[in-house]
CSV table of C-alpha atoms in Angstrom, one decimal:
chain,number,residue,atom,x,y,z
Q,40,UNK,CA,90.8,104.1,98.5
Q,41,UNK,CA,93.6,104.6,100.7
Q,42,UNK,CA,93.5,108.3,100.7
Q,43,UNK,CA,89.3,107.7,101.6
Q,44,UNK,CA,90.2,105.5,104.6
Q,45,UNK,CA,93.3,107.6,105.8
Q,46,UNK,CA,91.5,111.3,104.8
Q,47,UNK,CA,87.8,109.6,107.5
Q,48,UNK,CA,90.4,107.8,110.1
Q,49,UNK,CA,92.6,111.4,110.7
Q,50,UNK,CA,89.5,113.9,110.3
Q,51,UNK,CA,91.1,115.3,107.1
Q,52,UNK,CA,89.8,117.0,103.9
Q,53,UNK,CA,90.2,114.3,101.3
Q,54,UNK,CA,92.0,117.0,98.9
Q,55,UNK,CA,94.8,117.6,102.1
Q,56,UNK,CA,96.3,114.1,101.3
Q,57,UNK,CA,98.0,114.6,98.3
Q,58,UNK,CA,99.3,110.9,97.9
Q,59,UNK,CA,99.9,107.6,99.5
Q,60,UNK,CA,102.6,105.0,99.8
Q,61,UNK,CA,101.8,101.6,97.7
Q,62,UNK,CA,100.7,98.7,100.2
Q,63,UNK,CA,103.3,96.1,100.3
Q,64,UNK,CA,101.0,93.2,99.0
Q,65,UNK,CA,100.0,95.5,96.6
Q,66,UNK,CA,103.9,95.6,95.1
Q,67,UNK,CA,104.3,92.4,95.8
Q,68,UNK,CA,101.5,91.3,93.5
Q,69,UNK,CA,102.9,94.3,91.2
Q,70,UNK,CA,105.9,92.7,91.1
Q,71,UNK,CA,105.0,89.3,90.2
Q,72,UNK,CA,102.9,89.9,87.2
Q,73,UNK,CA,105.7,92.5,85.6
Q,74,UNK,CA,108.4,89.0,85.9
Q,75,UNK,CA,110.3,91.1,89.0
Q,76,UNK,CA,111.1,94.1,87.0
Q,77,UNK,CA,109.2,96.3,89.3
Q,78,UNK,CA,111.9,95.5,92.6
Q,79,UNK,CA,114.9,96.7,90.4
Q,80,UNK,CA,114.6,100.4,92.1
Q,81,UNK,CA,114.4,99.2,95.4
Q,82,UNK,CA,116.7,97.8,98.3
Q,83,UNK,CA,115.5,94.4,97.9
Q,84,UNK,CA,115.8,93.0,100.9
Q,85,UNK,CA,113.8,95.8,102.3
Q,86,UNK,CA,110.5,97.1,101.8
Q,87,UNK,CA,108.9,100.6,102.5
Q,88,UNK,CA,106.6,101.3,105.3
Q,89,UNK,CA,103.4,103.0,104.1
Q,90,UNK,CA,103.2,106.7,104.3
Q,91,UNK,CA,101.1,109.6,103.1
Q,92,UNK,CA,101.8,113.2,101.9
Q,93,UNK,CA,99.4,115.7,103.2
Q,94,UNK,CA,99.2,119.7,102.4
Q,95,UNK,CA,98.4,121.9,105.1
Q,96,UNK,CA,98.2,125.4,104.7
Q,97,UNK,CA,102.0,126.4,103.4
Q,98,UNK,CA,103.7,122.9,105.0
Q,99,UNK,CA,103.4,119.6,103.4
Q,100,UNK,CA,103.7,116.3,106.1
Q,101,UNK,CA,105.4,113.7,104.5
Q,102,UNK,CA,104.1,111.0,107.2
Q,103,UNK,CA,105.6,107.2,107.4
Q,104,UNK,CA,103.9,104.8,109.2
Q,105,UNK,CA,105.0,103.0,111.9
Q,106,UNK,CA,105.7,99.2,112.0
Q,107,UNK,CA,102.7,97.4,111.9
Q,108,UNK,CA,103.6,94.0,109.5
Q,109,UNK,CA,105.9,90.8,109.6
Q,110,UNK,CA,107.9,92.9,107.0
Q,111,UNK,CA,108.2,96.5,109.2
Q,112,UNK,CA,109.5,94.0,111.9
Q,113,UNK,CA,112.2,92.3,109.8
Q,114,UNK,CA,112.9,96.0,108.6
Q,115,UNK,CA,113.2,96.6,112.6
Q,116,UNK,CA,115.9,93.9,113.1
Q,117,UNK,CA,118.1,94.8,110.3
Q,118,UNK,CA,120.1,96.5,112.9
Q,119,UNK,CA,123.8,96.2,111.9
Q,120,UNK,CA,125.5,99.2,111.0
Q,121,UNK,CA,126.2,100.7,107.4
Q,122,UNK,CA,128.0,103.7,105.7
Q,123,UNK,CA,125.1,106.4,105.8
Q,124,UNK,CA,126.0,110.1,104.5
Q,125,UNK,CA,128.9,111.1,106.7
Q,126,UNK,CA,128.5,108.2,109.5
Q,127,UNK,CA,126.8,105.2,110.8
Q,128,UNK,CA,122.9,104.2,110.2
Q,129,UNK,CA,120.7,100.9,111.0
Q,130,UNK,CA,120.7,99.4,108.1
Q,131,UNK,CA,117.2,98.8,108.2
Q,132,UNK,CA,116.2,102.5,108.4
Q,133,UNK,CA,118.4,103.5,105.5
Q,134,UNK,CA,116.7,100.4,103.2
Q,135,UNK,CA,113.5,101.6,104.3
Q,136,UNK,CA,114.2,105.6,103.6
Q,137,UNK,CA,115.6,104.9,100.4
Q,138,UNK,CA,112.5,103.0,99.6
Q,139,UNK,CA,110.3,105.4,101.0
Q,140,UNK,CA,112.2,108.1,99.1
Q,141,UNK,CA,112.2,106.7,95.7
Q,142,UNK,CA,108.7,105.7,95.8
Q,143,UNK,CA,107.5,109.5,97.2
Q,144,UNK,CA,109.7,111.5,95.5
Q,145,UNK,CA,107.5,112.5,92.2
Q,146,UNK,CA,104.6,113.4,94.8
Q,147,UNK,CA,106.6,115.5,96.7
Q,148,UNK,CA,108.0,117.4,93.5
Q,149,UNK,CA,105.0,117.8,92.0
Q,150,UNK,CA,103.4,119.3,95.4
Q,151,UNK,CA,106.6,121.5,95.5
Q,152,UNK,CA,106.0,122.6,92.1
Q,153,UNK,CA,102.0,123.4,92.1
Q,154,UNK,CA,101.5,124.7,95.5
Q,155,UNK,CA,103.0,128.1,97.8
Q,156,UNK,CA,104.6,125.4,99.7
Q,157,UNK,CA,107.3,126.9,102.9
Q,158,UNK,CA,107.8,124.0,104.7
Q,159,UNK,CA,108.3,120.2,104.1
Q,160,UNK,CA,107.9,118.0,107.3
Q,161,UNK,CA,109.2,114.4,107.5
Q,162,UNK,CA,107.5,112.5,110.3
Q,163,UNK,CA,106.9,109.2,111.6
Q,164,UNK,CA,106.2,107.3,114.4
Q,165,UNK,CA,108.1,104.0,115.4
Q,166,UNK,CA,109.9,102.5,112.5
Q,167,UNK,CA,108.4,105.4,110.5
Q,168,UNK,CA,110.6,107.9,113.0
Q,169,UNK,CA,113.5,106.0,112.1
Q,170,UNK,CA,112.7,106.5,108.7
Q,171,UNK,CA,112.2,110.2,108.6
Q,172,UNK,CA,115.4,110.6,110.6
């Protein structure tokens, strides 16, 4: 499982990652056999990097991964400008957050809910910076 792979790759406690992101391909597939219903909730043109929400101590990491697939990279060049809170954002970025956000929003409730959590970290690294932001 992802939370398996991620919990032996980062030297974790299994029960510290609380979720994971779906896998593109994964939502893809998803999305296919449910006749594009599944895509409705999402900026379209954009997927969401894969991230993972991790418990430690009293914080809770929400962590998006940087770019690492065709898709991240055409997420990268979506550079033009759009209407983002009260300024400017790469367009790109804000697909991607929004995406992220929908998607990781019930974990991060439910941690918030069932836990003495103080803190909530959003982190990335590369196009998962930009997302965080």
């Amino acid at each position: 499982s992802d939370i398996e792979s991620a919990a032996k790759f980062l030297g974790l406690p299994p029960e510290s990652i609380l979720a994971t992101g779906e896998h593109y391909g994964e939502r893809r597939r998803a999305h296919r056999r449910v006749g594009g219903q599944h895509a409705k909730s999402l900026c379209s043109a954009y997927h969401e990097p894969w991230w993972l929400l991790v418990s430690e101590g009293e914080d809770l990491f929400l962590c998006i991964r940087g770019s690492a697939s065709p898709e991240d990279i055409a997420t990268d060049l979506a550079c033009e400008n759009v209407a983002f809170l009260h300024g400017v954002a790469h367009e790109g970025m804000v697909a991607a957050a929004t995406n992220v956000w929908h998607e990781a929003l019930p974990a991060v409730q439910a941690a918030l809910q069932q836990s003495s959590v103080r803190r909530l970290v959003v982190c990335g690294h590369s196009l998962g910076g930009g997302v965080a932001l």
